[in-house]
Amino acid sequence: MNGIQKDNLKGNLATGVEVLEHCSTFAGLGEDQLSEIAAVATPHYFKKGEFIFHQGDLPDFFYIVRKGMVKTFKVSTFGKQIIVKIASVGDTLNASALFGERYFVSAQAIDQVVVLSLRKEQFLSFVKQYPRIAINIVTILVKGLDNEYERILDLIGETVEQRLCNFLFMLSVKFGTTLSLTREELGDLAGTTTETTIRVLSRLKAANIISSSRGKIIILDQAKLQALTHHHNQK
Amino acid sequence: MNGIQKDNLKGNLATGVEVLEHCSTFAGLGEDQLSEIAAVATPHYFKKGEFIFHQGDLPDFFYIVRKGMVKTFKVSTFGKQIIVKIASVGDTLNASALFGERYFVSAQAIDQVVVLSLRKEQFLSFVKQYPRIAINIVTILVKGLDNEYERILDLIGETVEQRLCNFLFMLSVKFGTTLSLTREELGDLAGTTTETTIRVLSRLKAANIISSSRGKIIILDQAKLQALTHHHNQK
DNA sequence: CGTCTAATTGAGATGTGTCAAGCGGTGTGG
DNA sequence: CCACACCGCTTGACACATCTCAATTAGACG
């Protein structure tokens, strides 16, 4: 409790260099350059469920997650939605958006969240000053693109169960074996409905691979989960 | 006949400035900068079906389509494939790949194709020299990413018929009403099977919206096609 | 303690994929 | 120049994974 509150003090966040260090956007920059950036980064606080920005808004800020989890997602005109990314400490929410017209995703806090923000102009001036940042962003974008193609291939070639297992495993690698996600969110990641997600999770639970409670999924047997991952539908 | 052959002469291609002008990668560059680039761009010729590069290869060149159509596609480990893009004059095949480790798509000539190529190092030195190119690339990547998210939303939310109509309309806007595509290629674009594609096309043919022959689809009634496009499945 | 949201389970409908078979045009090699 | 082989196209029958709709239960939070 105490630790968390202390961690939230502005005094602590101002020295955000250690966050920026692990942020791929700023990879390759020196200590002094990072602290130059950290010096002008201001923290913003969000409660669970609050939006950091909305799809369609004009981009004003550049954001990095300082604490907590943020989901970025996109909704279609007829209600369906996909989660684009689950971001945690050091991830940027919208490096790319600053080069586009509008945000094409929304960002929402999954739990208590602190983000560091830079005004758009300020961020862009850093980019101009340190071209390395531009290169990093391109690299991130390229990886992201490839990622989405993989996702499309999964979407057309793998079963829902496969996809869910893939995402569960991937998430457990990134976030550990306790995942704070609702069934709906997991479904939105894998591109399926809440009901189908639940049915698959029930099967995994029956096989003692996971356990779960409200808003929480716990991976009990990561090895078995990995065995279910990827490419088992080749006949 | 004669015109085409004349067009293929090297003498003509060397002055590729008018191609580069319409290439978004080089948007905003001056006439002299373009001709500086054009001067070192060398043409390569490909017959229908030939590969320009393969998924997984190390990127050596930067390519721009000078003539003809090229499809870039990605195949999954279990045989499914998606067409990422149908590129035509002025489109780049792999601006992004030069910042990644490997090509993550393959590029194959759909008909007689001429591409302009720059050695990787040469292209990167231009990028360094003219940062505008880097910005253009980021912009292209961002649009591409957003595009893929839209595609995913379509994939999970729209019917195959919807998706095929969307793609047909989109293609007719870009390439005109005569499309040189096989059913298989169209299916790979929309993320469905050849058979299902054929069934949908048969329906469109019965409604006098399209006509078709081997390797060719002709849009007869673009207005009616547009009416079928997007968002008609809201109940 | 009541309300609201998440999770769960069931039953039913159906869009699409899969497999299989046949047709027709095109180009190539003898 | 003809014939054969190949490739793209087409159609049918069938299976089934997944979505949809609906009703119920359980947990959290004020």
PDB file of C-alpha atoms in Angstrom, chain B residues 46-47 49-57 63 65 69-74 84-85 87 92-94 103-110 113 115:
ATOM      1  CA  PHE B  46      10.283  -9.475 -64.416  1.00  0.00           C
ATOM      2  CA  LYS B  47       7.916 -11.759 -66.266  1.00  0.00           C
ATOM      3  CA  GLY B  49       4.925 -15.050 -61.963  1.00  0.00           C
ATOM      4  CA  GLU B  50       8.534 -14.217 -61.241  1.00  0.00           C
ATOM      5  CA  PHE B  51       9.555 -13.222 -57.755  1.00  0.00           C
ATOM      6  CA  ILE B  52      11.187  -9.894 -57.014  1.00  0.00           C
ATOM      7  CA  PHE B  53      12.086 -11.073 -53.538  1.00  0.00           C
ATOM      8  CA  HIS B  54      11.138 -13.775 -51.066  1.00  0.00           C
ATOM      9  CA  GLN B  55       9.822 -13.675 -47.550  1.00  0.00           C
ATOM     10  CA  GLY B  56      12.740 -14.285 -45.198  1.00  0.00           C
ATOM     11  CA  ASP B  57      15.449 -12.977 -47.530  1.00  0.00           C
ATOM     12  CA  TYR B  63      12.205  -1.163 -55.083  1.00  0.00           C
ATOM     13  CA  VAL B  65       7.265  -0.230 -59.401  1.00  0.00           C
ATOM     14  CA  MET B  69       1.453  -4.891 -61.109  1.00  0.00           C
ATOM     15  CA  VAL B  70       3.154  -6.621 -58.221  1.00  0.00           C
ATOM     16  CA  LYS B  71       1.547  -8.481 -55.374  1.00  0.00           C
ATOM     17  CA  THR B  72       3.218  -8.689 -52.004  1.00  0.00           C
ATOM     18  CA  PHE B  73       2.033 -11.502 -49.812  1.00  0.00           C
ATOM     19  CA  LYS B  74       2.823 -13.455 -46.724  1.00  0.00           C
ATOM     20  CA  VAL B  84      -0.679  -7.679 -48.318  1.00  0.00           C
ATOM     21  CA  LYS B  85      -0.813  -5.235 -51.182  1.00  0.00           C
ATOM     22  CA  ALA B  87       1.326  -2.459 -55.987  1.00  0.00           C
ATOM     23  CA  THR B  92       7.253   0.975 -53.206  1.00  0.00           C
ATOM     24  CA  LEU B  93       7.456  -2.688 -52.408  1.00  0.00           C
ATOM     25  CA  ASN B  94       9.491  -2.594 -49.274  1.00  0.00           C
ATOM     26  CA  TYR B 103      11.624  -9.293 -45.755  1.00  0.00           C
ATOM     27  CA  PHE B 104       8.467 -10.407 -44.071  1.00  0.00           C
ATOM     28  CA  VAL B 105       6.557 -10.644 -47.327  1.00  0.00           C
ATOM     29  CA  SER B 106       7.264 -11.986 -50.803  1.00  0.00           C
ATOM     30  CA  ALA B 107       6.844  -9.897 -53.937  1.00  0.00           C
ATOM     31  CA  GLN B 108       5.721 -11.492 -57.182  1.00  0.00           C
ATOM     32  CA  ALA B 109       4.996 -10.021 -60.615  1.00  0.00           C
ATOM     33  CA  ILE B 110       1.329 -10.271 -61.632  1.00  0.00           C
ATOM     34  CA  VAL B 113       6.821  -5.749 -64.533  1.00  0.00           C
ATOM     35  CA  VAL B 115      10.916  -2.040 -61.119  1.00  0.00           C
TER      36      VAL B 115
END
